[in-house]
Coordinates of C-alpha atoms in Angstrom, one line a residue:
M1 CA 88.0 128.7 113.6
K2 CA 91.1 127.7 115.5
S3 CA 90.8 127.0 119.2
E4 CA 92.9 129.0 121.8
H5 CA 95.1 126.0 122.3
E6 CA 95.9 125.7 118.5
R7 CA 96.5 129.5 118.2
L8 CA 99.2 129.3 120.9
N9 CA 101.0 126.0 120.1
F10 CA 104.3 125.5 118.3
R11 CA 104.2 121.8 117.6
T12 CA 104.3 122.2 113.9
N13 CA 107.1 124.8 114.1
T14 CA 109.3 122.6 116.3
Y15 CA 108.9 119.6 113.9
R16 CA 110.1 121.8 111.0
V17 CA 113.0 122.9 113.1
L18 CA 113.8 119.3 113.9
K19 CA 114.0 118.5 110.2
Q20 CA 116.6 121.3 109.8
V21 CA 118.9 120.0 112.6
H22 CA 118.2 116.3 112.4
P23 CA 116.6 115.4 109.0
D24 CA 116.7 111.7 109.8
R25 CA 115.0 111.9 113.2
G26 CA 111.4 111.8 114.3
I27 CA 109.9 112.9 117.6
A28 CA 107.3 111.2 119.8
S29 CA 104.1 113.0 120.5
L30 CA 104.8 113.2 124.2
A31 CA 108.2 114.8 123.6
K32 CA 106.7 117.2 121.1
E33 CA 104.0 118.3 123.5
S34 CA 106.5 118.7 126.4
L35 CA 108.8 120.8 124.2
N36 CA 105.8 122.9 123.2
L37 CA 104.8 123.5 126.9
M38 CA 108.4 124.5 127.7
L39 CA 108.6 127.0 124.9
H40 CA 105.2 128.4 125.8
D41 CA 106.3 128.8 129.4
L42 CA 109.6 130.4 128.3
G43 CA 107.8 132.8 126.0
R44 CA 105.3 133.7 128.8
R45 CA 108.2 134.5 131.3
V46 CA 110.0 136.7 128.7
V47 CA 106.8 138.6 128.0
C48 CA 106.2 139.1 131.8
K49 CA 109.6 140.7 132.1
A50 CA 109.0 142.8 129.1
N51 CA 105.8 144.0 130.7
E52 CA 107.8 145.2 133.7
L53 CA 110.1 147.3 131.5
V54 CA 107.2 148.8 129.6
K55 CA 105.5 149.8 132.8
H56 CA 108.7 151.2 134.3
S57 CA 109.4 153.3 131.2
K58 CA 105.8 154.4 131.0
K59 CA 105.3 153.2 127.4
R60 CA 102.2 151.7 125.9
T61 CA 103.8 149.3 123.4
I62 CA 106.0 146.2 123.7
T63 CA 108.7 146.2 121.0
G64 CA 111.6 144.0 120.1
N65 CA 113.8 145.9 122.5
E66 CA 111.6 145.0 125.5
I67 CA 111.6 141.3 124.4
I68 CA 115.4 141.3 124.2
Y69 CA 115.4 142.8 127.7
G70 CA 113.0 140.2 129.0
A71 CA 115.0 137.4 127.4
K72 CA 118.2 138.7 129.1
L73 CA 116.5 138.3 132.5
V74 CA 115.1 134.8 131.7
V75 CA 117.6 133.1 129.4
P76 CA 121.0 132.4 131.1
G77 CA 124.6 132.7 130.1
E78 CA 125.9 131.7 126.7
L79 CA 122.5 130.6 125.6
F80 CA 121.2 134.2 125.8
R81 CA 124.2 135.6 123.9
H82 CA 123.5 133.4 120.9
A83 CA 119.7 133.9 121.2
E84 CA 120.3 137.7 121.3
A85 CA 122.4 137.5 118.2
E86 CA 119.6 135.7 116.4
M87 CA 117.0 138.2 117.5
V88 CA 119.1 141.2 116.4
K89 CA 119.8 139.6 113.0
T90 CA 116.2 138.7 112.5
L91 CA 115.0 142.2 113.4
T92 CA 117.5 143.7 110.9
R93 CA 116.0 141.4 108.2
A94 CA 112.5 142.6 109.2
R95 CA 113.5 146.3 108.9
N96 CA 115.1 145.7 105.5
A97 CA 112.0 143.8 104.3
A98 CA 109.7 146.5 105.5
G99 CA 111.6 149.1 103.5
G100 CA 111.7 147.0 100.3
T101 CA 109.1 145.8 97.8
R102 CA 108.0 142.3 96.9
A103 CA 106.3 140.8 93.9
R104 CA 103.7 138.8 95.9
P105 CA 102.5 138.8 99.5
I106 CA 104.2 136.3 101.8
N107 CA 103.7 135.5 105.5
R108 CA 105.7 137.3 108.1
S109 CA 107.8 134.3 109.1
A110 CA 109.0 133.7 105.5
Q111 CA 109.6 137.4 105.1
V112 CA 112.2 137.4 107.9
G113 CA 113.5 133.9 107.3
L114 CA 112.0 132.2 110.3
V115 CA 110.4 128.7 110.7
F116 CA 108.5 129.7 113.8
S117 CA 105.1 131.3 113.2
V118 CA 105.3 135.1 113.9
S119 CA 101.5 135.2 114.1
R120 CA 101.3 132.5 116.8
T121 CA 104.1 134.2 118.8
E122 CA 102.1 137.4 118.6
N123 CA 99.1 135.5 120.0
L124 CA 101.3 134.3 122.9
I125 CA 102.4 137.9 123.6
R126 CA 98.8 139.2 123.5
A127 CA 97.6 136.5 125.8
N128 CA 100.2 137.7 128.4
T129 CA 100.1 141.5 128.2
Q130 CA 97.8 144.4 128.5
Y131 CA 100.0 146.6 126.3
R132 CA 100.0 147.1 122.6
V133 CA 102.2 144.7 120.7
G134 CA 104.6 146.1 118.1
A135 CA 105.5 144.1 115.0
S136 CA 109.1 143.8 116.2
A137 CA 108.1 142.1 119.4
S138 CA 106.6 139.0 117.8
V139 CA 109.5 138.8 115.4
A140 CA 112.1 139.0 118.2
L141 CA 110.3 136.4 120.4
S142 CA 109.9 134.1 117.4
A143 CA 113.6 134.2 116.7
M144 CA 114.5 133.5 120.3
L145 CA 112.1 130.5 120.6
E146 CA 113.2 129.1 117.2
Y147 CA 116.9 129.3 118.3
I148 CA 116.3 127.7 121.7
S149 CA 114.1 124.9 120.2
A150 CA 116.9 124.2 117.7
E151 CA 119.4 123.9 120.5
M152 CA 117.1 121.6 122.5
L153 CA 116.3 119.4 119.4
E154 CA 120.0 119.2 118.4
L155 CA 120.9 117.8 121.8
S156 CA 117.8 115.6 122.0
G157 CA 118.6 114.1 118.6
N158 CA 122.2 113.4 119.8
A159 CA 120.8 111.7 122.8
A160 CA 118.5 109.5 120.7
Y161 CA 121.5 108.7 118.4
A162 CA 123.6 107.7 121.5
N163 CA 120.8 105.4 122.5
K164 CA 120.5 104.0 118.9
K165 CA 117.0 105.4 118.5
T166 CA 115.6 107.1 115.4
T167 CA 112.8 108.8 117.3
I168 CA 113.3 111.5 120.0
H169 CA 111.4 110.5 123.2
L170 CA 110.7 112.4 126.3
S171 CA 113.7 110.8 128.0
H172 CA 116.0 112.1 125.3
L173 CA 114.6 115.6 125.8
N174 CA 115.2 115.3 129.5
Q175 CA 118.7 114.1 129.0
A176 CA 119.4 117.1 126.7
I177 CA 118.2 119.6 129.3
Q178 CA 120.1 117.9 132.1
S179 CA 123.3 117.9 130.0
D180 CA 123.4 121.6 129.4
V181 CA 123.8 124.0 132.3
D182 CA 121.8 126.8 130.7
L183 CA 118.9 124.7 129.6
K184 CA 118.8 123.0 133.0
E185 CA 118.6 126.4 134.7
M186 CA 115.7 127.4 132.5
F187 CA 113.7 124.1 132.3
G188 CA 115.0 121.9 135.1
H189 CA 111.9 122.5 137.1
M190 CA 109.8 121.2 134.2
V191 CA 111.5 117.8 133.7
Q192 CA 111.8 114.6 135.6
V193 CA 115.3 113.3 136.5
V194 CA 116.2 110.4 134.2
P195 CA 118.1 107.7 136.2
H196 CA 121.5 106.9 134.8
S197 CA 121.0 109.3 131.9
H198 CA 124.2 109.8 129.9
I199 CA 125.0 111.6 126.7
H200 CA 128.4 110.8 125.2
H201 CA 130.7 113.9 125.4
E202 CA 131.6 113.9 121.7
L203 CA 127.9 114.1 120.8
L204 CA 127.3 117.3 122.6
P205 CA 127.8 120.2 120.1
T206 CA 129.0 123.7 120.8
R207 CA 126.3 126.4 120.6
L208 CA 124.6 126.6 117.3
Q209 CA 126.3 129.5 115.5
K210 CA 123.7 129.9 112.7
R211 CA 120.1 129.0 112.2

């Protein structure tokens, strides 16, 4: 039986996302664990905001709509706009999948085209709410966490490349967060300032348009 820590961690998921955005990069265990803690904290904050909406609307269930609302209050600026697009797109795939038939059972993540585990995200929601959890809530939060992890790993991989490293270390993750105004607003309180950190301007991509 999996421990509570294993049921709530996203380390395997983030490594799979890394191989999508930087197939030739690895990630150090400390950086992987730090990223996991940041995503866990982000998910918890989004769920707390979703709880407020459910309470205000006198509902009993958290759905994808409440998760999107919570994300809007926690994820800043342009980063939220792209994350919202990913959530809406994934929820549409989930609705289409629910209405169709399939030859053999597949897990919920594969069904909606996600790398992040929908089941683990559901565990995260349940650990932070007293309300019922609708299927769309875990799908929406998984899509958001996957998009933001891809953004962070893209920038971290670029920072590693700029420093001629093949492995992403914690310093590269910190550099990525400090280089992006939205990420810094969300996670700046969770990282240490890296002295003389610098990422070449040409290595900083525009927002990921598709994941």
